[in-house]
Amino acid sequence: MINKLIVGLLPYLPKKFVWIFSMRYIAGKELKDALNVTRKLNNQRIKATMDLLGEFQTRAENIQYYKNEYIRLIEESEKAGLDNSFSVKPTMFGLLIDQEMCYHYIREIVARASAFNRFVRIDMEDTQCTDMEINLYKRLLDEFPHHVGLVLQAYLKRTLDDLKDLIAFDKGRGLINIRICKGIYNEPAEMAFKDREEINQNFLIDLEYMLRNNVYAAIATHDKRLVKGAYRLIDACHAPADRFEFQMLFGVTPELRQSIVDKGYTMRVYVPYGKDWFNYCTRRLKENPRMAFHIIKALFVRG
Ligand SMILES: Cc1cc2nc3c(=O)[nH]c(=O)nc-3n(C[C@H](O)[C@H](O)[C@H](O)COP(=O)(O)OP(=O)(O)OC[C@H]3O[C@@H](n4cnc5c(N)ncnc54)[C@H](O)[C@@H]3O)c2cc1C
């Protein structure tokens, strides 16, 4: 109840106030902020995946801006010699209004990244996008087999079938590269597990399937139990170190993150930035009011 109340109030609070607690989770408003945060992470033996904030776009001039900004981001990352990849949300490029247009914009970004031997991952959005984003991934994989990946969500009941479909598509080449995460959107019970235990069980089932079927696994979680479960599976499946990595969001559970780095595992942090930070924060909160708790906590506990 309290979480929902806070979320309802957010749009009426001064942006400056909301920024105070959002800045823990966002690199900043400018490209240089993402570069600075990434440099600091790299100095701590942590890789990054940079994400330009903005989603569900419908206006052509905005979409063009975002594409240009990604290209600039790729070029500046290269110039600065940073160890990072990129994450993109297809609805930023008009997925919901014109799939073909979206494909061409994202293709241009992946082509630029692959020219520098850099990797782009397609984030997974809500279930109206799932099929379209899987198809987009398959299409790009054909042209850029080593430079594109996808995200799947363990809360979706279909995810194991999607993995099987992608593995069949791959025909044993070992090119499939998936970030597995719980999933952040509020989906109906017919499509998604709602119980936390069930989501966790499914996460580990999906991860085991990936490790046993030569899918590169990006294990994206801050849940200690899932991290422990992942350690067990990595050992049980004798997963080679170059076939998986851990991923976390910027500003979240830095101690757990460090403990994974100290074990010698690869860690990549998701670094969001951009002028659309306010909409991003408020939308995420509306989708998942439990997050309000983390934000309130962040106001008082600095880590
Ligand atoms: C690198 C990365 C990329 C992602 N990409 C996608 C995507 O493409 N599509 C998608 O649907 N979802 C994505 N997610 C979000 C993901 O689906 C989960 O909603 C999110 O990671 C929380 O799940 P959890 O496994 O950390 O477990 P939880 O049980 O939610 O969290 C475990 C603990 O971590 C801490 N915690 C978790 N999140 C936060 C936070 N934001 N702020 C403060 N503390 C927090 C809390 O202490 C919590 O108790 C991504 C997550 C990561 C890490």
Coordinates of C-alpha atoms and ligand atoms in Angstrom, one line a residue:
M1 CA 0.0 0.0 0.0
I2 CA 2.7 2.5 1.1
N3 CA 4.8 1.6 -2.0
K4 CA 1.8 2.2 -4.3
L5 CA 1.2 5.5 -2.6
I6 CA 4.8 6.7 -3.1
V7 CA 4.7 5.6 -6.7
G8 CA 1.4 7.5 -7.2
L9 CA 3.0 10.6 -5.8
L10 CA 6.3 10.5 -7.7
P11 CA 5.2 12.4 -10.8
Y12 CA 4.2 15.3 -8.6
L13 CA 7.5 15.5 -6.7
P14 CA 10.1 18.0 -8.0
K15 CA 12.4 16.2 -10.5
K16 CA 15.5 17.5 -8.5
F17 CA 14.2 15.6 -5.5
V18 CA 13.6 12.4 -7.4
W19 CA 17.1 12.7 -8.9
I20 CA 18.7 12.6 -5.5
F21 CA 17.7 9.0 -5.1
S22 CA 17.7 8.0 -8.8
M23 CA 21.3 8.9 -9.3
R24 CA 22.4 5.9 -7.4
Y25 CA 21.0 3.7 -10.2
I26 CA 21.7 6.0 -13.2
A27 CA 25.1 6.9 -14.5
G28 CA 23.9 10.4 -15.4
K29 CA 22.2 12.4 -18.1
E30 CA 25.1 12.6 -20.6
L31 CA 27.1 10.2 -22.6
K32 CA 30.3 11.3 -20.8
D33 CA 28.7 10.2 -17.5
A34 CA 28.2 6.6 -18.9
L35 CA 31.9 6.7 -20.0
N36 CA 33.1 7.8 -16.6
V37 CA 31.1 5.2 -14.7
T38 CA 32.3 2.5 -17.1
R39 CA 35.9 3.6 -16.6
K40 CA 35.6 3.4 -12.8
L41 CA 34.0 -0.1 -13.1
N42 CA 36.7 -1.3 -15.5
N43 CA 39.3 -0.1 -12.9
Q44 CA 37.6 -2.5 -10.5
R45 CA 37.9 -5.4 -13.0
I46 CA 34.2 -5.1 -14.0
K47 CA 32.9 -4.9 -17.5
A48 CA 29.8 -2.8 -18.4
T49 CA 26.9 -2.9 -20.7
M50 CA 25.7 0.7 -21.5
D51 CA 22.1 1.5 -22.0
L52 CA 20.7 4.7 -23.3
L53 CA 17.4 5.4 -21.5
G54 CA 14.2 5.7 -23.6
E55 CA 11.6 3.2 -24.6
F56 CA 8.2 3.0 -26.3
Q57 CA 9.0 5.7 -28.9
T58 CA 6.7 6.6 -31.7
R59 CA 8.2 9.9 -33.1
A60 CA 10.6 9.6 -36.1
E61 CA 12.8 12.5 -35.0
N62 CA 13.3 10.9 -31.5
I63 CA 14.1 7.5 -32.9
Q64 CA 16.7 9.1 -35.2
Y65 CA 18.3 10.9 -32.2
Y66 CA 18.5 7.7 -30.2
K67 CA 20.1 5.8 -33.1
N68 CA 22.7 8.6 -33.6
E69 CA 23.4 8.6 -29.9
Y70 CA 24.1 4.9 -29.8
I71 CA 26.5 5.2 -32.7
R72 CA 28.3 8.0 -30.9
L73 CA 28.3 5.9 -27.7
I74 CA 29.9 3.0 -29.6
E75 CA 32.5 5.3 -31.2
E76 CA 33.4 7.1 -27.9
S77 CA 33.6 3.8 -26.0
E78 CA 36.1 2.6 -28.6
K79 CA 38.1 5.8 -28.6
A80 CA 38.3 5.6 -24.8
G81 CA 39.4 1.9 -24.9
L82 CA 36.6 0.9 -22.5
D83 CA 35.6 -2.7 -21.8
N84 CA 31.9 -2.6 -22.5
S85 CA 29.0 -3.8 -24.6
F86 CA 25.6 -2.2 -25.3
S87 CA 22.0 -3.0 -24.4
V88 CA 19.1 -1.8 -26.6
K89 CA 15.4 -1.7 -26.1
P90 CA 13.6 -2.3 -29.5
T91 CA 10.6 -0.2 -28.5
M92 CA 13.1 2.8 -28.5
F93 CA 13.3 2.2 -32.2
G94 CA 9.6 1.9 -32.9
L95 CA 9.1 -1.9 -32.6
L96 CA 5.4 -1.4 -31.8
I97 CA 4.7 0.8 -34.7
D98 CA 6.9 -0.6 -37.5
Q99 CA 8.9 -3.8 -37.0
E100 CA 10.8 -3.4 -40.3
M101 CA 11.9 0.2 -39.4
C102 CA 13.0 -1.0 -36.0
Y103 CA 15.0 -3.8 -37.5
H104 CA 16.9 -1.4 -39.8
Y105 CA 17.8 1.0 -37.0
I106 CA 19.0 -1.7 -34.7
R107 CA 20.8 -3.4 -37.6
E108 CA 22.8 -0.2 -38.1
I109 CA 23.8 -0.1 -34.5
V110 CA 24.9 -3.7 -34.4
A111 CA 26.8 -3.2 -37.7
R112 CA 28.7 -0.3 -36.2
A113 CA 29.4 -2.2 -33.0
S114 CA 30.5 -5.4 -34.8
A115 CA 32.9 -3.3 -36.9
F116 CA 34.8 -2.7 -33.6
N117 CA 34.3 -6.3 -32.5
R118 CA 31.8 -5.0 -29.9
F119 CA 28.6 -6.7 -28.7
V120 CA 25.0 -5.6 -28.6
R121 CA 22.3 -7.2 -26.5
I122 CA 18.6 -6.9 -27.2
D123 CA 16.8 -6.3 -23.9
M124 CA 13.5 -8.1 -23.4
E125 CA 10.4 -6.0 -22.8
D126 CA 6.8 -6.9 -22.0
T127 CA 5.0 -9.8 -23.5
Q128 CA 3.5 -7.9 -26.4
C129 CA 7.2 -7.7 -27.6
T130 CA 8.4 -11.2 -26.8
D131 CA 7.9 -12.9 -30.2
M132 CA 8.9 -9.8 -32.2
E133 CA 12.2 -9.5 -30.1
I134 CA 13.0 -13.1 -30.6
N135 CA 12.5 -12.8 -34.3
L136 CA 14.6 -9.6 -34.4
Y137 CA 17.4 -11.5 -32.6
K138 CA 17.3 -14.4 -35.1
R139 CA 17.4 -12.1 -38.0
L140 CA 20.4 -10.2 -36.7
L141 CA 22.2 -13.4 -35.6
D142 CA 22.3 -14.5 -39.2
E143 CA 24.2 -11.5 -40.2
F144 CA 26.2 -10.8 -37.0
P145 CA 26.7 -14.2 -35.5
H146 CA 29.3 -13.1 -32.8
H147 CA 28.0 -9.7 -31.9
V148 CA 24.4 -9.9 -30.8
G149 CA 22.5 -11.4 -27.9
L150 CA 19.1 -11.5 -26.3
V151 CA 17.4 -11.5 -22.9
L152 CA 14.9 -14.1 -21.7
Q153 CA 12.8 -13.8 -18.5
A154 CA 12.5 -16.7 -16.0
Y155 CA 9.1 -15.5 -14.9
L156 CA 7.6 -16.4 -18.3
K157 CA 6.2 -19.9 -18.6
R158 CA 7.3 -20.1 -22.2
T159 CA 11.0 -19.4 -21.6
L160 CA 12.3 -23.0 -21.7
D161 CA 10.4 -23.5 -25.0
D162 CA 12.0 -20.3 -26.3
L163 CA 15.4 -21.6 -25.4
K164 CA 14.8 -24.9 -27.1
D165 CA 13.6 -23.1 -30.2
L166 CA 16.7 -20.9 -30.3
I167 CA 19.0 -23.9 -29.8
A168 CA 17.3 -25.6 -32.7
F169 CA 17.8 -22.4 -34.8
D170 CA 21.5 -22.4 -33.9
K171 CA 22.1 -25.9 -35.3
G172 CA 24.9 -26.7 -32.9
R173 CA 27.1 -23.6 -33.7
G174 CA 27.1 -22.4 -30.1
L175 CA 26.2 -18.9 -31.1
I176 CA 23.2 -18.3 -28.9
N177 CA 24.0 -15.7 -26.2
I178 CA 21.2 -15.2 -23.6
R179 CA 21.0 -13.0 -20.5
I180 CA 18.6 -14.8 -18.1
C181 CA 16.9 -12.5 -15.6
K182 CA 13.7 -12.8 -13.5
G183 CA 11.8 -10.3 -15.6
I184 CA 10.6 -6.8 -14.5
Y185 CA 7.2 -6.2 -16.1
N186 CA 3.8 -6.9 -14.6
E187 CA 2.5 -9.9 -16.6
P188 CA -0.8 -11.8 -16.3
A189 CA -0.8 -15.1 -14.4
E190 CA -1.6 -17.1 -17.6
M191 CA 1.8 -16.2 -19.0
A192 CA 4.0 -15.7 -16.0
F193 CA 4.8 -17.3 -12.7
K194 CA 3.8 -15.0 -9.9
D195 CA 5.3 -16.9 -6.9
R196 CA 8.9 -15.9 -6.1
E197 CA 9.9 -19.5 -5.4
E198 CA 8.5 -20.7 -8.7
I199 CA 10.3 -17.9 -10.6
N200 CA 13.6 -18.8 -8.8
Q201 CA 13.1 -22.5 -9.7
N202 CA 12.4 -21.6 -13.3
F203 CA 15.5 -19.3 -13.4
L204 CA 17.7 -22.3 -12.3
I205 CA 16.0 -24.7 -14.7
D206 CA 16.6 -22.3 -17.6
L207 CA 20.2 -21.6 -16.6
E208 CA 21.0 -25.3 -16.3
Y209 CA 19.5 -25.9 -19.8
M210 CA 21.6 -23.1 -21.1
L211 CA 24.8 -24.4 -19.6
R212 CA 24.2 -28.0 -20.7
N213 CA 23.4 -26.9 -24.3
N214 CA 26.3 -24.6 -25.0
V215 CA 24.3 -21.4 -24.8
Y216 CA 26.5 -18.5 -23.5
A217 CA 24.8 -17.5 -20.2
A218 CA 24.7 -14.0 -18.8
I219 CA 23.4 -14.6 -15.3
A220 CA 21.6 -11.4 -14.3
T221 CA 20.5 -11.4 -10.7
H222 CA 21.1 -9.8 -7.3
D223 CA 19.4 -12.6 -5.5
K224 CA 21.9 -14.3 -3.2
R225 CA 20.1 -17.7 -3.5
L226 CA 20.2 -17.6 -7.2
V227 CA 23.9 -16.6 -7.2
K228 CA 24.6 -19.7 -5.0
G229 CA 22.4 -21.8 -7.3
A230 CA 24.3 -20.6 -10.3
Y231 CA 27.7 -21.5 -8.6
R232 CA 26.4 -25.0 -8.0
L233 CA 25.2 -25.4 -11.6
I234 CA 28.5 -24.0 -13.0
D235 CA 30.4 -26.7 -11.1
A236 CA 27.9 -29.5 -11.9
C237 CA 27.8 -28.7 -15.6
H238 CA 31.7 -28.1 -15.8
A239 CA 30.8 -24.8 -17.5
P240 CA 34.0 -23.2 -19.1
A241 CA 34.8 -19.7 -17.8
D242 CA 34.4 -18.2 -21.2
R243 CA 30.8 -19.5 -21.6
F244 CA 29.1 -17.5 -18.8
E245 CA 29.3 -14.3 -16.9
F246 CA 27.4 -12.6 -14.0
Q247 CA 25.5 -9.3 -14.5
M248 CA 24.1 -6.7 -12.1
L249 CA 22.4 -3.3 -12.3
F250 CA 24.5 -0.2 -11.5
G251 CA 24.2 0.7 -7.9
V252 CA 22.6 -2.5 -6.7
T253 CA 24.1 -4.9 -4.1
P254 CA 27.7 -3.8 -4.6
E255 CA 29.0 -6.2 -1.8
L256 CA 27.5 -9.3 -3.5
R257 CA 28.9 -8.0 -6.8
Q258 CA 32.4 -7.7 -5.3
S259 CA 32.2 -11.2 -3.8
I260 CA 31.5 -12.6 -7.2
V261 CA 34.4 -10.6 -8.7
D262 CA 36.7 -11.9 -5.9
K263 CA 35.9 -15.4 -6.9
G264 CA 37.4 -14.6 -10.3
Y265 CA 34.1 -14.7 -12.2
T266 CA 33.4 -12.3 -15.0
M267 CA 31.0 -9.5 -13.9
R268 CA 29.3 -7.0 -16.1
V269 CA 27.3 -4.1 -14.8
Y270 CA 24.3 -2.5 -16.6
V271 CA 24.9 1.2 -16.9
P272 CA 21.8 3.2 -17.8
Y273 CA 22.1 6.9 -18.7
G274 CA 20.3 9.6 -20.6
K275 CA 17.9 12.5 -20.5
D276 CA 14.9 10.1 -20.2
W277 CA 15.9 9.1 -16.7
F278 CA 12.8 10.4 -15.0
N279 CA 10.3 8.6 -17.2
Y280 CA 12.4 5.4 -16.9
C281 CA 12.4 5.6 -13.1
T282 CA 8.7 6.3 -12.7
R283 CA 7.7 3.7 -15.3
R284 CA 9.8 1.0 -13.6
L285 CA 8.2 1.9 -10.3
K286 CA 4.7 1.8 -11.6
E287 CA 5.4 -1.7 -13.1
N288 CA 6.9 -2.9 -9.8
P289 CA 5.9 -0.9 -6.8
R290 CA 8.1 -3.1 -4.6
M291 CA 11.0 -1.1 -6.0
A292 CA 9.8 2.0 -4.1
F293 CA 11.1 0.2 -1.0
H294 CA 14.6 0.1 -2.5
I295 CA 14.4 3.7 -3.4
I296 CA 13.3 4.8 0.1
K297 CA 16.1 2.7 1.5
A298 CA 18.6 4.3 -0.8
L299 CA 17.6 7.7 0.6
F300 CA 18.9 6.7 4.0
V301 CA 21.5 4.0 3.4
R302 CA 24.4 5.0 1.2
G303 CA 26.5 2.1 0.0
Ligands
LIG1 C1 22.0 -6.7 -15.9 C2 20.5 -6.8 -15.9 C3 19.7 -6.6 -17.0 C4 18.3 -6.8 -17.0 N1 17.6 -6.7 -18.1 C5 16.3 -7.0 -18.1 C6 15.5 -7.1 -19.3 O1 16.0 -7.0 -20.4 N2 14.2 -7.3 -19.2 C7 13.6 -7.5 -18.0 O2 12.4 -7.7 -17.9 N3 14.3 -7.4 -16.8 C8 15.6 -7.1 -16.8 N4 16.3 -7.0 -15.7 C9 15.6 -6.9 -14.4 C10 15.4 -8.3 -13.8 O3 14.4 -9.0 -14.6 C11 14.9 -8.2 -12.3 O4 13.7 -7.5 -12.3 C12 15.8 -7.5 -11.4 O5 17.1 -8.0 -11.6 C13 15.5 -8.0 -9.9 O6 15.6 -9.4 -9.8 P1 16.7 -10.1 -8.9 O7 17.0 -11.4 -9.6 O8 17.8 -9.2 -8.7 O9 15.9 -10.6 -7.6 P2 15.1 -9.7 -6.5 O10 14.6 -10.8 -5.6 O11 14.2 -8.8 -7.1 O12 16.2 -8.9 -5.8 C14 17.2 -9.5 -4.9 C15 17.7 -8.5 -4.0 O13 18.5 -7.5 -4.8 C16 18.2 -6.2 -4.4 N5 17.7 -5.5 -5.5 C17 17.2 -6.0 -6.7 N6 16.9 -5.0 -7.6 C18 17.2 -3.8 -6.9 C19 17.1 -2.5 -7.3 N7 16.7 -2.1 -8.5 N8 17.5 -1.5 -6.4 C20 17.9 -1.9 -5.2 N9 18.1 -3.2 -4.8 C21 17.7 -4.1 -5.6 C22 17.3 -6.3 -3.2 O14 18.2 -6.3 -2.1 C23 16.7 -7.6 -3.4 O15 16.3 -8.1 -2.1 C24 17.7 -7.0 -15.7 C25 18.5 -7.1 -14.6 C26 19.8 -7.1 -14.6 C27 20.6 -7.3 -13.4

